[in-house]
């Protein structure tokens, strides 16, 4: 207002000076001989020039009230102070010509509006920035009232978003006052903050659905123009795969059913959101993440585990040592181990269950109990425990085995009461029976049971000791048999090695045996020849004795032996050379007197020589 006042004064003075023509050179009351300084200045410059100066100064002062500069990162907001039309009752933002906060905003740069600084109060506000990973939640403080039953204004398509964000267009085209379903995606927006209140904080993050998950949407708003028809949906039954024979009956319960609606309607949407990023107003939509990956539920711990260790001492005696330990329940376990009663024994059974939720069944899971965790705690864990106790404590279908433990051929099956050792010997049959029943219960809740595996059962050692001792005895027996076979093989090896080491001697012995055999055959032949010779000789001697007599025959034999001895020992010939000149033999014609004389002389000489040698 001061700028307008002083600008108007300056213009008035200028006009006065510019249009006033006549003015005396000096005023009547001026002292004579002394010229007035002001009159002198006016006379020099002229009234017109001074008047134009005042007019220019006044125009500049008035122009300063008619332009606005807005920075690039700001939005100019106008609040009209002077106007002929009042703001309608119940409204907050004024249209052009009305008093109050204006719907029109000023963008960056200079804006020339006559007397803008006089008629309006100008306020600059920062741009609305929405960072990545968040959305802007918009609330309109003015507009048309919402119809009955509507708590949030319908979403505006993206192609009309710029028109909606124009405050004047929003008010003129019937935009609803209150929370808006439409959200601002990441970016910068030049909004009328008098009309739109934008919230961006930790409560407005984008909806991120990671891989391996789906998002089940519960909508609180309906999209105009969408035909909404509620449909009650149940989980699909178990299909495909070979039929598994069962003995125990599954619990009689109905499948879960949930009312679902098409996308754009109020309620749980039948189609879940696939992995991705979604900018959805959390006041309008509640999104529940459902893990569609295979998950493992473990029933483990919560019991006292007893076991017996068998050992064999140096004497071959079997010794047993009992030990026990408390098995805790892991923090990530679905529940503790299941206790079953078999043949009067309470046996804890640990098991592992693989489950998975099909994406198309995710809305059923969320709509029925709230999520997979609730399905686990309220439905499937109690059902699994019940089925395991029922199957393990009733009857199973097992293959028939022969007396030696081998499977009968052709394959045959029998249904009989479950035994404790079946948890070890026929574990697969028990697993198949349990799985066939649990799959039905899982499908009723919209969950696929992929696999069930029993852990190592904590069978009381009183049952296992006889079996373990028998197994250990069998193993020892087999060990002894193998050790005996090994020793036998070792003996054979040592014999072969010794035989190889003594091979030269064996060859010599074999050759010697062969030579001895040849000599034996030779001696046999010589013996036969000698016997033949002696027989012939005896016959000749008998004939000779018959002619010469027995005495002469004996003498001839003695002579023959003497000659044979002389032949073998030639040194005796020297004795004979000494005996021959000293002996005279006369014969009576028998031929033996000479030989006897020579032999007698030799013997006598030998006796004399020996006696002489004996003398000192």
Coordinates of C-alpha atoms in Angstrom, one line a residue:
X1 CA 0.0 0.0 0.0
X2 CA 2.9 2.4 0.7
X3 CA 4.2 1.8 -2.8
X4 CA 0.8 2.7 -4.3
X5 CA 0.5 5.8 -2.0
X6 CA 3.9 7.3 -2.7
X7 CA 3.7 6.3 -6.4
X8 CA 0.3 8.1 -6.7
X9 CA 1.8 11.2 -4.9
X10 CA 4.8 11.3 -7.3
X11 CA 2.5 11.0 -10.3
X12 CA 0.2 13.7 -9.0
X13 CA 3.2 16.1 -8.4
X14 CA 4.6 15.4 -11.8
X15 CA 1.3 16.0 -13.5
X16 CA 0.9 19.2 -11.6
X17 CA 4.4 20.5 -12.5
X18 CA 4.1 19.3 -16.1
X19 CA 0.8 21.0 -16.8
X20 CA 1.3 24.2 -14.9
X21 CA 2.6 26.8 -17.3
X22 CA 2.5 30.3 -15.8
X23 CA 4.7 31.1 -12.8
X24 CA 6.2 34.5 -12.0
X25 CA 9.9 34.9 -12.0
X26 CA 10.0 35.8 -8.4
X27 CA 7.3 35.9 -5.8
X28 CA 5.8 39.2 -4.6
X29 CA 7.2 38.8 -1.1
X30 CA 10.7 37.9 -2.3
X31 CA 13.4 40.5 -1.2
X32 CA 14.5 42.7 -4.0
X33 CA 17.9 42.1 -5.4
X34 CA 18.1 38.6 -4.0
X35 CA 16.9 35.9 -6.4
X36 CA 15.1 32.8 -4.9
X37 CA 17.3 29.6 -5.3
X38 CA 14.2 27.4 -6.1
X39 CA 12.9 29.8 -8.6
X40 CA 16.3 29.9 -10.2
X41 CA 16.4 26.0 -10.4
X42 CA 12.9 25.9 -11.8
X43 CA 13.7 28.4 -14.3
X44 CA 16.8 26.5 -15.4
X45 CA 15.4 23.0 -15.7
X46 CA 11.9 23.7 -16.5
X47 CA 8.7 22.7 -14.9
X48 CA 8.0 20.0 -17.6
X49 CA 11.2 18.0 -17.1
X50 CA 10.7 17.9 -13.3
X51 CA 7.1 16.9 -13.8
X52 CA 8.1 14.0 -16.1
X53 CA 10.6 12.9 -13.5
X54 CA 8.0 12.7 -10.8
X55 CA 5.7 10.8 -13.2
X56 CA 8.4 8.2 -14.1
X57 CA 9.1 7.7 -10.4
X58 CA 5.5 7.2 -9.6
X59 CA 5.1 4.7 -12.4
X60 CA 8.0 2.7 -11.2
X61 CA 6.7 2.7 -7.7
X62 CA 3.3 1.4 -9.0
X63 CA 4.9 -1.1 -11.3
X64 CA 6.7 -2.7 -8.4
X65 CA 3.3 -3.8 -7.1
X66 CA 2.4 -5.6 -10.3
X67 CA 5.1 -8.3 -10.9
X68 CA 6.3 -11.4 -9.1
X69 CA 9.4 -13.6 -9.5
X70 CA 9.2 -17.3 -8.5
X71 CA 12.3 -19.4 -8.1
X72 CA 12.7 -22.6 -10.1
X73 CA 12.2 -24.9 -7.1
X74 CA 9.3 -23.0 -5.7
X75 CA 5.6 -22.6 -6.4
X76 CA 3.9 -19.2 -6.0
X77 CA 0.6 -19.3 -4.1
X78 CA -1.8 -16.4 -4.1
X79 CA -4.2 -15.4 -1.4
X80 CA -6.6 -12.6 -2.5
X81 CA -7.3 -9.9 0.0
X82 CA -9.5 -7.5 -2.0
X83 CA -12.3 -8.7 -4.2
X84 CA -16.0 -8.0 -4.8
X85 CA -17.0 -11.7 -4.5
X86 CA -16.8 -13.6 -1.2
X87 CA -15.6 -17.2 -0.9
X88 CA -18.7 -19.5 -0.9
X89 CA -19.5 -21.1 2.5
X90 CA -17.9 -24.5 3.1
X91 CA -15.1 -23.9 0.6
X92 CA -11.4 -23.3 1.4
X93 CA -9.9 -22.6 -2.0
X94 CA -11.3 -19.7 -4.1
X95 CA -11.8 -19.6 -7.9
X96 CA -10.8 -16.4 -9.8
X97 CA -12.6 -13.3 -8.6
X98 CA -13.2 -14.7 -5.1
X99 CA -11.5 -13.7 -1.9
X100 CA -9.2 -16.2 -0.2
X101 CA -6.6 -18.8 -1.2
X102 CA -6.6 -18.9 -5.0
X103 CA -6.7 -22.2 -7.0
X104 CA -4.3 -20.6 -9.5
X105 CA -0.6 -21.0 -8.7
X106 CA 2.5 -19.3 -10.3
X107 CA 5.2 -21.2 -11.9
X108 CA 8.9 -20.3 -12.0
X109 CA 10.0 -16.9 -13.5
X110 CA 8.6 -13.4 -13.7
X111 CA 4.8 -12.8 -13.7
X112 CA 3.2 -9.4 -14.4
X113 CA -0.2 -9.0 -12.8
X114 CA -1.6 -5.5 -12.2
X115 CA -1.4 -4.6 -8.6
X116 CA -0.7 -8.3 -7.7
X117 CA 1.2 -7.3 -4.6
X118 CA -1.7 -5.0 -3.6
X119 CA -4.6 -7.4 -4.2
X120 CA -2.9 -10.6 -3.1
X121 CA -0.7 -12.0 -0.5
X122 CA 2.1 -14.0 -2.2
X123 CA 3.5 -17.1 -0.5
X124 CA 6.2 -19.4 -2.0
X125 CA 6.2 -23.1 -1.2
X126 CA 8.6 -25.9 -2.2
X127 CA 7.9 -28.5 -4.9
X128 CA 6.5 -31.8 -3.7
X129 CA 9.3 -34.4 -4.1
X130 CA 8.4 -38.1 -4.0
X131 CA 11.6 -40.3 -3.6
X132 CA 12.1 -43.7 -5.2
X133 CA 10.4 -46.5 -3.3
X134 CA 7.6 -44.3 -2.0
X135 CA 4.4 -42.7 -3.1
X136 CA 2.7 -39.5 -2.2
X137 CA -0.6 -39.9 -0.4
X138 CA -2.9 -37.1 -1.5
X139 CA -5.8 -35.5 0.5
X140 CA -8.0 -32.7 -1.0
X141 CA -9.1 -30.1 1.5
X142 CA -11.8 -28.7 -0.8
X143 CA -14.1 -30.0 -3.5
X144 CA -17.4 -31.7 -3.9
X145 CA -18.6 -33.8 -1.0
X146 CA -18.3 -37.6 -1.4
X147 CA -21.4 -39.7 -2.1
X148 CA -22.8 -41.8 0.7
X149 CA -20.9 -45.1 1.2
X150 CA -17.6 -43.7 -0.3
X151 CA -14.7 -42.9 2.0
X152 CA -12.1 -42.3 -0.6
X153 CA -12.2 -40.5 -4.0
X154 CA -11.9 -42.9 -7.0
X155 CA -8.5 -43.2 -8.7
X156 CA -7.8 -40.9 -11.6
X157 CA -6.2 -42.6 -14.7
X158 CA -2.7 -41.6 -15.4
X159 CA -3.6 -39.8 -18.6
X160 CA -5.8 -37.5 -16.6
X161 CA -3.5 -37.0 -13.7
X162 CA -2.1 -33.7 -14.8
X163 CA -5.7 -32.3 -15.2
X164 CA -6.5 -33.5 -11.7
X165 CA -3.5 -31.9 -10.2
X166 CA -4.6 -28.5 -11.6
X167 CA -6.6 -27.1 -8.6
X168 CA -9.0 -24.9 -10.7
X169 CA -9.8 -27.9 -13.0
X170 CA -10.2 -30.2 -10.0
X171 CA -12.7 -27.8 -8.4
X172 CA -14.6 -26.9 -11.5
X173 CA -15.0 -30.6 -12.7
X174 CA -16.3 -31.9 -9.4
X175 CA -13.3 -33.4 -7.7
X176 CA -14.2 -34.9 -4.4
X177 CA -13.0 -33.5 -1.1
X178 CA -11.1 -35.9 1.2
X179 CA -8.6 -38.8 0.8
X180 CA -7.8 -39.6 -2.8
X181 CA -7.2 -43.1 -4.1
X182 CA -4.8 -41.6 -6.6
X183 CA -1.2 -41.5 -5.4
X184 CA 1.8 -39.6 -6.6
X185 CA 4.6 -41.8 -8.0
X186 CA 8.2 -40.9 -7.6
X187 CA 9.1 -37.5 -9.0
X188 CA 8.6 -33.7 -8.5
X189 CA 5.2 -32.1 -8.6
X190 CA 4.1 -28.4 -8.7
X191 CA 0.9 -28.6 -6.6
X192 CA -1.5 -26.1 -5.0
X193 CA -0.7 -26.8 -1.4
X194 CA -3.8 -24.8 -0.3
X195 CA -5.9 -27.6 -1.9
X196 CA -3.8 -30.7 -1.8
X197 CA -2.1 -32.1 1.3
X198 CA 0.6 -34.6 0.4
X199 CA 2.1 -37.1 2.8
X200 CA 5.4 -38.8 2.1
X201 CA 7.0 -40.7 4.9
X202 CA 7.8 -44.2 6.2
X203 CA 4.1 -45.1 6.2
X204 CA 3.8 -44.6 2.4
X205 CA 6.3 -47.1 0.9
X206 CA 5.7 -48.7 -2.4
X207 CA 4.4 -52.3 -2.3
X208 CA 7.3 -54.6 -3.3
X209 CA 6.5 -58.2 -4.1
X210 CA 9.8 -60.1 -4.4
X211 CA 10.4 -63.2 -6.5
X212 CA 8.9 -66.3 -5.1
X213 CA 6.0 -64.4 -3.6
X214 CA 2.6 -63.1 -4.7
X215 CA 0.5 -60.4 -3.2
X216 CA -3.1 -61.0 -2.1
X217 CA -5.1 -57.7 -2.3
X218 CA -7.9 -56.8 0.0
X219 CA -9.6 -53.7 -1.5
X220 CA -11.6 -51.2 0.5
X221 CA -12.6 -49.3 -2.6
X222 CA -14.3 -50.1 -5.9
X223 CA -13.3 -48.8 -9.4
X224 CA -16.3 -47.1 -11.1
X225 CA -17.6 -49.0 -14.1
X226 CA -16.4 -52.5 -12.9
X227 CA -19.1 -55.2 -12.6
X228 CA -18.5 -56.8 -9.2
X229 CA -19.9 -60.2 -8.5
X230 CA -18.7 -62.2 -5.5
X231 CA -17.7 -65.8 -6.1
X232 CA -17.2 -68.4 -3.4
X233 CA -14.0 -70.3 -4.2
X234 CA -12.5 -73.5 -2.7
X235 CA -9.1 -75.0 -3.2
X236 CA -8.7 -77.4 -6.1
X237 CA -8.6 -81.1 -5.1
X238 CA -5.6 -83.3 -5.4
X239 CA -5.1 -84.4 -9.0
X240 CA -2.5 -86.4 -10.9
X241 CA 0.1 -88.8 -9.5
X242 CA -0.3 -92.5 -8.7
X243 CA -2.9 -93.5 -6.2
X244 CA -1.4 -94.5 -2.9
X245 CA -3.2 -97.2 -0.9
X246 CA -4.2 -96.2 2.6
X247 CA -5.5 -98.0 5.6
X248 CA -6.2 -95.2 8.1
X249 CA -9.1 -92.9 7.3
X250 CA -8.6 -89.2 6.7
X251 CA -10.4 -86.8 9.1
X252 CA -13.8 -85.8 7.7
X253 CA -13.7 -82.0 7.3
X254 CA -14.8 -79.6 4.6
X255 CA -12.5 -77.7 2.4
X256 CA -12.0 -74.0 3.1
X257 CA -14.1 -71.7 1.0
X258 CA -13.6 -67.9 0.6
X259 CA -15.7 -65.3 -1.2
X260 CA -13.5 -63.6 -3.8
X261 CA -14.1 -60.7 -6.2
X262 CA -12.7 -59.5 -9.5
X263 CA -10.0 -56.9 -9.6
X264 CA -11.4 -53.4 -9.0
X265 CA -14.1 -54.5 -6.5
X266 CA -14.4 -54.3 -2.8
X267 CA -13.1 -57.5 -1.1
X268 CA -10.3 -60.0 -1.7
X269 CA -9.3 -60.1 -5.3
X270 CA -9.3 -63.4 -7.0
X271 CA -6.1 -62.6 -9.0
X272 CA -3.0 -62.1 -6.9
X273 CA -0.3 -59.6 -7.7
X274 CA 2.8 -61.1 -9.3
X275 CA 6.4 -60.1 -8.4
X276 CA 7.1 -56.4 -9.0
X277 CA 6.7 -52.9 -7.6
X278 CA 3.2 -51.4 -7.1
X279 CA 2.3 -47.9 -6.0
X280 CA -0.9 -48.6 -4.2
X281 CA -2.6 -46.5 -1.6
X282 CA -2.4 -48.4 1.7
X283 CA -5.5 -46.8 3.0
X284 CA -7.4 -48.3 0.0
X285 CA -5.6 -51.6 -0.4
X286 CA -4.1 -54.1 2.1
X287 CA -1.6 -56.4 0.4
X288 CA -0.5 -59.6 2.1
X289 CA 2.6 -61.3 0.9
X290 CA 2.4 -65.1 0.4
X291 CA 5.5 -67.1 0.0
X292 CA 5.0 -69.5 -2.9
X293 CA 8.4 -71.2 -2.6
X294 CA 8.8 -74.7 -1.2
X295 CA 9.1 -74.5 2.6
X296 CA 10.1 -77.0 5.2
X297 CA 8.2 -77.7 8.4
X298 CA 10.1 -79.7 11.0
X299 CA 8.6 -81.6 13.9
X300 CA 11.7 -82.0 16.0
X301 CA 12.9 -82.3 19.6
X302 CA 11.1 -82.1 22.9
X303 CA 11.9 -85.6 24.3
X304 CA 14.5 -87.6 26.1
X305 CA 16.6 -89.7 23.7
X306 CA 18.0 -92.9 25.1
X307 CA 20.5 -95.1 23.2
X308 CA 22.8 -98.0 23.8
X309 CA 26.4 -98.3 22.4
X310 CA 27.8 -101.8 21.9
X311 CA 31.5 -102.6 21.8
X312 CA 33.7 -105.7 21.6
X313 CA 36.7 -106.1 23.9
X314 CA 39.9 -107.9 23.2
X315 CA 38.4 -111.3 24.3
X316 CA 35.5 -110.9 21.8
X317 CA 32.9 -110.2 24.5
X318 CA 30.1 -107.7 23.7
X319 CA 29.7 -104.8 26.1
X320 CA 26.8 -102.3 26.2
X321 CA 26.8 -98.7 27.5
X322 CA 23.5 -96.8 27.8
X323 CA 23.4 -93.0 27.4
X324 CA 20.7 -90.4 27.2
X325 CA 20.3 -86.7 26.1
X326 CA 17.5 -84.1 26.1
X327 CA 16.6 -83.1 22.5
X328 CA 15.5 -79.4 22.5
X329 CA 12.9 -78.0 20.1
X330 CA 14.7 -75.7 17.5
X331 CA 13.4 -72.2 17.3
X332 CA 12.6 -72.6 13.6
X333 CA 10.7 -75.9 14.1
X334 CA 7.0 -76.0 13.3
X335 CA 6.4 -78.1 16.5
X336 CA 8.0 -80.7 18.7
X337 CA 8.3 -84.4 17.7
X338 CA 5.1 -86.4 17.5
X339 CA 4.6 -89.1 20.2
X340 CA 3.0 -92.3 18.9
X341 CA 2.0 -95.4 20.8
X342 CA 3.0 -98.7 19.1
X343 CA 2.8 -102.0 20.9
X344 CA 2.5 -100.2 24.2
X345 CA 5.6 -98.1 23.7
X346 CA 5.5 -94.3 23.5
X347 CA 7.9 -93.4 20.7
X348 CA 8.8 -89.9 19.6
X349 CA 8.9 -89.5 15.8
X350 CA 10.6 -86.6 14.1
X351 CA 9.5 -85.7 10.6
X352 CA 10.0 -83.1 7.9
X353 CA 7.2 -81.8 5.7
X354 CA 7.7 -79.9 2.4
X355 CA 4.8 -77.6 1.6
X356 CA 4.1 -75.1 -1.1
X357 CA 1.3 -72.6 -1.8
X358 CA 0.2 -72.4 -5.5
X359 CA -0.2 -68.7 -6.6
X360 CA -3.8 -69.3 -7.6
X361 CA -4.5 -70.6 -4.1
X362 CA -2.9 -67.7 -2.2
X363 CA -6.2 -65.7 -2.0
X364 CA -7.9 -68.7 -0.4
X365 CA -5.2 -69.0 2.2
X366 CA -5.3 -65.3 3.1
X367 CA -9.1 -65.1 3.0
X368 CA -9.6 -68.2 5.1
X369 CA -7.3 -67.7 8.1
X370 CA -5.1 -64.8 7.2
X371 CA -1.9 -66.4 5.9
X372 CA 0.4 -69.4 5.6
X373 CA 1.5 -69.1 9.2
X374 CA -2.0 -69.2 10.4
X375 CA -2.7 -72.2 8.2
X376 CA 0.3 -73.9 9.7
X377 CA -0.6 -73.2 13.3
X378 CA -4.3 -73.6 13.2
X379 CA -5.0 -76.3 10.6
X380 CA -2.1 -78.3 9.2
X381 CA 0.1 -78.8 12.3
X382 CA -2.7 -80.3 14.4
X383 CA -3.8 -82.4 11.3
X384 CA -0.3 -83.7 10.7
X385 CA 0.1 -84.7 14.4
X386 CA -3.3 -86.5 14.3
X387 CA -2.6 -88.4 11.1
X388 CA 0.9 -89.5 12.2
X389 CA -0.4 -90.8 15.5
X390 CA -3.3 -92.5 13.7
X391 CA -1.3 -94.2 10.9
X392 CA 1.7 -95.2 13.1
X393 CA -0.6 -96.7 15.8
X394 CA -3.0 -98.5 13.5
X395 CA -2.1 -100.6 10.5
X396 CA 0.0 -100.3 7.4
X397 CA 0.2 -102.1 4.1
X398 CA 3.6 -103.8 3.7
X399 CA 5.2 -106.1 1.1
X400 CA 5.3 -109.8 2.0
X401 CA 8.8 -111.1 2.8
X402 CA 10.3 -114.6 2.8
X403 CA 11.8 -116.2 5.9
X404 CA 15.3 -115.0 4.9
X405 CA 14.0 -111.4 4.7
X406 CA 13.9 -111.1 0.9
X407 CA 10.8 -109.9 -0.9
X408 CA 8.4 -112.5 -2.1
X409 CA 8.1 -113.1 -5.8
X410 CA 5.8 -112.2 -7.3
X411 CA 5.3 -109.1 -5.2
X412 CA 2.4 -109.4 -2.6
X413 CA 1.2 -107.1 0.1
X414 CA -0.5 -107.5 3.4
X415 CA -2.3 -105.2 5.8
X416 CA -1.3 -105.7 9.4
X417 CA -0.8 -103.8 12.7
X418 CA 2.1 -101.5 12.9
X419 CA 5.1 -102.7 14.8
X420 CA 7.8 -100.7 16.4
X421 CA 10.5 -102.0 14.1
X422 CA 8.4 -101.0 11.1
X423 CA 9.6 -97.4 11.8
X424 CA 13.0 -98.7 10.6
X425 CA 12.2 -101.6 8.3
X426 CA 9.0 -100.3 6.6
X427 CA 9.5 -96.5 7.0
X428 CA 8.7 -95.8 3.3
X429 CA 5.3 -97.5 3.6
X430 CA 4.5 -95.4 6.7
X431 CA 5.6 -92.2 4.9
X432 CA 3.5 -93.0 1.8
X433 CA 0.4 -93.7 4.0
X434 CA 0.8 -90.5 6.0
X435 CA 1.5 -88.4 2.9
X436 CA -1.6 -89.7 1.0
X437 CA -3.8 -88.5 3.9
X438 CA -2.0 -85.2 4.6
X439 CA -2.1 -84.2 1.0
X440 CA -5.9 -84.3 1.1
X441 CA -6.0 -82.2 4.3
X442 CA -3.5 -79.7 2.8
X443 CA -5.5 -79.3 -0.3
X444 CA -8.6 -78.5 1.8
X445 CA -6.6 -75.5 3.2
X446 CA -5.1 -74.5 -0.2
X447 CA -1.6 -75.9 0.5
X448 CA 0.3 -78.5 -1.5
X449 CA 2.1 -81.1 0.6
X450 CA 5.0 -82.1 -1.6
X451 CA 6.8 -84.6 0.6
X452 CA 6.9 -86.1 4.1
X453 CA 10.0 -87.8 5.5
X454 CA 10.3 -89.5 8.9
X455 CA 13.4 -88.9 10.9
X456 CA 15.4 -91.5 12.8
X457 CA 12.9 -92.8 15.4
X458 CA 14.0 -92.7 19.1
X459 CA 13.1 -96.4 19.7
X460 CA 13.6 -97.6 23.3
X461 CA 17.0 -99.4 23.7
X462 CA 15.2 -102.3 25.4
X463 CA 13.7 -103.2 21.9
X464 CA 16.9 -102.6 20.0
X465 CA 19.4 -104.4 22.2
X466 CA 18.6 -107.9 21.1
X467 CA 18.6 -106.8 17.5
X468 CA 21.8 -104.9 17.9
X469 CA 23.5 -107.8 19.6
X470 CA 22.4 -110.2 16.9
X471 CA 23.6 -107.8 14.2
X472 CA 27.0 -107.4 16.0
X473 CA 27.3 -111.1 16.5
X474 CA 26.5 -111.7 12.8
X475 CA 29.1 -109.1 11.9
X476 CA 31.7 -110.7 14.1
X477 CA 30.9 -114.1 12.6
X478 CA 31.3 -112.7 9.1
X479 CA 34.4 -110.9 10.3
X480 CA 35.9 -114.2 11.6
X481 CA 34.9 -116.0 8.4
X482 CA 36.6 -113.3 6.4
X483 CA 39.6 -113.3 8.7
X484 CA 39.9 -117.1 8.3
X485 CA 39.7 -116.8 4.6
X486 CA 42.3 -114.0 4.7
X487 CA 44.7 -116.2 6.8
X488 CA 44.2 -119.1 4.4
X489 CA 44.9 -116.9 1.5
X490 CA 47.9 -115.6 3.4
X491 CA 49.2 -119.1 3.9
X492 CA 48.8 -119.9 0.2
X493 CA 50.6 -116.7 -0.6
X494 CA 53.5 -117.5 1.8
X495 CA 53.7 -121.0 0.4
X496 CA 53.8 -119.7 -3.1
X497 CA 56.4 -117.1 -2.1
X498 CA 58.5 -119.8 -0.3
X499 CA 58.1 -122.1 -3.3
X500 CA 59.3 -119.4 -5.6
X501 CA 62.3 -118.7 -3.3
X502 CA 63.3 -122.4 -3.1
X503 CA 62.7 -123.0 -6.8
X504 CA 66.4 -123.7 -7.6
X505 CA 66.6 -126.2 -4.8
X506 CA 63.4 -127.8 -5.9
X507 CA 64.7 -128.2 -9.4
X508 CA 67.9 -129.7 -8.1
X509 CA 65.8 -132.1 -5.9
X510 CA 63.6 -133.0 -8.7
X511 CA 66.7 -133.7 -10.9
X512 CA 68.2 -135.7 -8.0
X513 CA 65.0 -137.7 -7.6
X514 CA 65.1 -138.4 -11.3
X515 CA 68.8 -139.4 -11.1
X516 CA 68.1 -141.6 -8.1
X517 CA 65.4 -143.2 -10.0
X518 CA 67.7 -143.8 -12.9
X519 CA 70.3 -145.2 -10.6
X520 CA 67.8 -147.4 -8.9
X521 CA 66.8 -148.8 -12.3
X522 CA 70.5 -149.2 -13.1
X523 CA 71.2 -151.0 -9.9
X524 CA 68.1 -153.2 -10.4
X525 CA 69.5 -154.1 -13.8
X526 CA 73.0 -154.6 -12.4
X527 CA 71.5 -156.7 -9.5
X528 CA 69.6 -158.8 -12.0
X529 CA 72.8 -159.2 -14.0
X530 CA 74.9 -159.9 -10.9
X531 CA 72.3 -162.4 -9.7
X532 CA 72.4 -164.1 -13.1
X533 CA 76.1 -164.0 -13.0
X534 CA 76.3 -165.5 -9.5
X535 CA 73.7 -168.1 -10.4
X536 CA 75.9 -169.1 -13.4
X537 CA 79.0 -168.8 -11.2
X538 CA 77.5 -170.9 -8.6
X539 CA 76.6 -173.5 -11.2
X540 CA 80.2 -173.4 -12.4
X541 CA 81.6 -173.6 -8.9
X542 CA 79.3 -176.5 -8.2
X543 CA 80.5 -178.1 -11.3
X544 CA 84.1 -177.2 -10.4
X545 CA 83.6 -178.5 -6.8
X546 CA 82.3 -181.6 -8.2
X547 CA 85.5 -182.0 -10.2
X548 CA 88.1 -180.5 -7.9
X549 CA 86.5 -180.8 -4.5
X550 CA 85.3 -178.3 -2.0
X551 CA 88.8 -177.5 -0.5
X552 CA 90.4 -176.6 -3.8
X553 CA 87.4 -174.5 -4.8
X554 CA 87.7 -172.5 -1.6
X555 CA 91.4 -172.0 -2.1
X556 CA 90.7 -170.7 -5.6
X557 CA 88.1 -168.2 -4.3
X558 CA 90.6 -166.9 -1.7
X559 CA 93.2 -166.5 -4.4
X560 CA 90.8 -164.6 -6.5
X561 CA 90.0 -162.2 -3.8
X562 CA 93.8 -161.7 -3.1
X563 CA 94.3 -160.8 -6.7
X564 CA 91.4 -158.5 -6.7
X565 CA 92.9 -156.8 -3.6
X566 CA 96.3 -156.5 -5.3
X567 CA 94.5 -154.9 -8.2
X568 CA 92.9 -152.3 -6.1
X569 CA 96.0 -151.6 -4.0
X570 CA 99.1 -151.7 -6.2
X571 CA 101.4 -150.9 -3.2
X572 CA 101.2 -154.5 -2.2
X573 CA 103.1 -155.4 -5.3
X574 CA 106.3 -154.1 -3.7
X575 CA 105.9 -156.6 -1.0
X576 CA 105.4 -159.4 -3.5
X577 CA 108.7 -158.3 -5.3
X578 CA 110.5 -158.9 -2.0
X579 CA 108.8 -162.2 -1.4
X580 CA 109.4 -163.8 -4.7
X581 CA 113.2 -164.4 -4.5
X582 CA 113.0 -165.7 -1.0
X583 CA 110.5 -168.4 -1.7
X584 CA 110.8 -171.6 -3.5
X585 CA 107.7 -173.4 -4.4
X586 CA 107.4 -176.9 -5.6
X587 CA 104.2 -178.1 -7.0
X588 CA 102.7 -181.5 -7.0
X589 CA 100.7 -180.6 -10.1
X590 CA 97.7 -179.1 -8.4
X591 CA 98.6 -175.4 -9.3
X592 CA 97.8 -174.1 -5.8
X593 CA 101.0 -174.9 -3.9
X594 CA 102.9 -172.0 -5.4
X595 CA 100.2 -169.4 -4.6
X596 CA 99.9 -170.7 -1.0
X597 CA 103.6 -170.5 -0.5
X598 CA 103.8 -166.9 -1.7
X599 CA 100.9 -165.9 0.5
X600 CA 102.3 -167.6 3.5
X601 CA 105.7 -166.0 3.0
X602 CA 104.2 -162.5 2.7
X603 CA 102.2 -163.0 5.8
X604 CA 105.2 -164.2 7.8
X605 CA 107.3 -161.2 6.6
X606 CA 104.6 -158.8 7.7
X607 CA 104.6 -160.3 11.1
X608 CA 108.3 -160.0 11.5
X609 CA 108.3 -156.4 10.4
X610 CA 105.6 -155.5 12.8
X611 CA 107.5 -157.2 15.7
X612 CA 110.7 -155.3 14.9
X613 CA 108.9 -152.1 14.8
X614 CA 107.4 -152.8 18.2
X615 CA 110.9 -153.2 19.8
X616 CA 112.4 -150.1 21.4

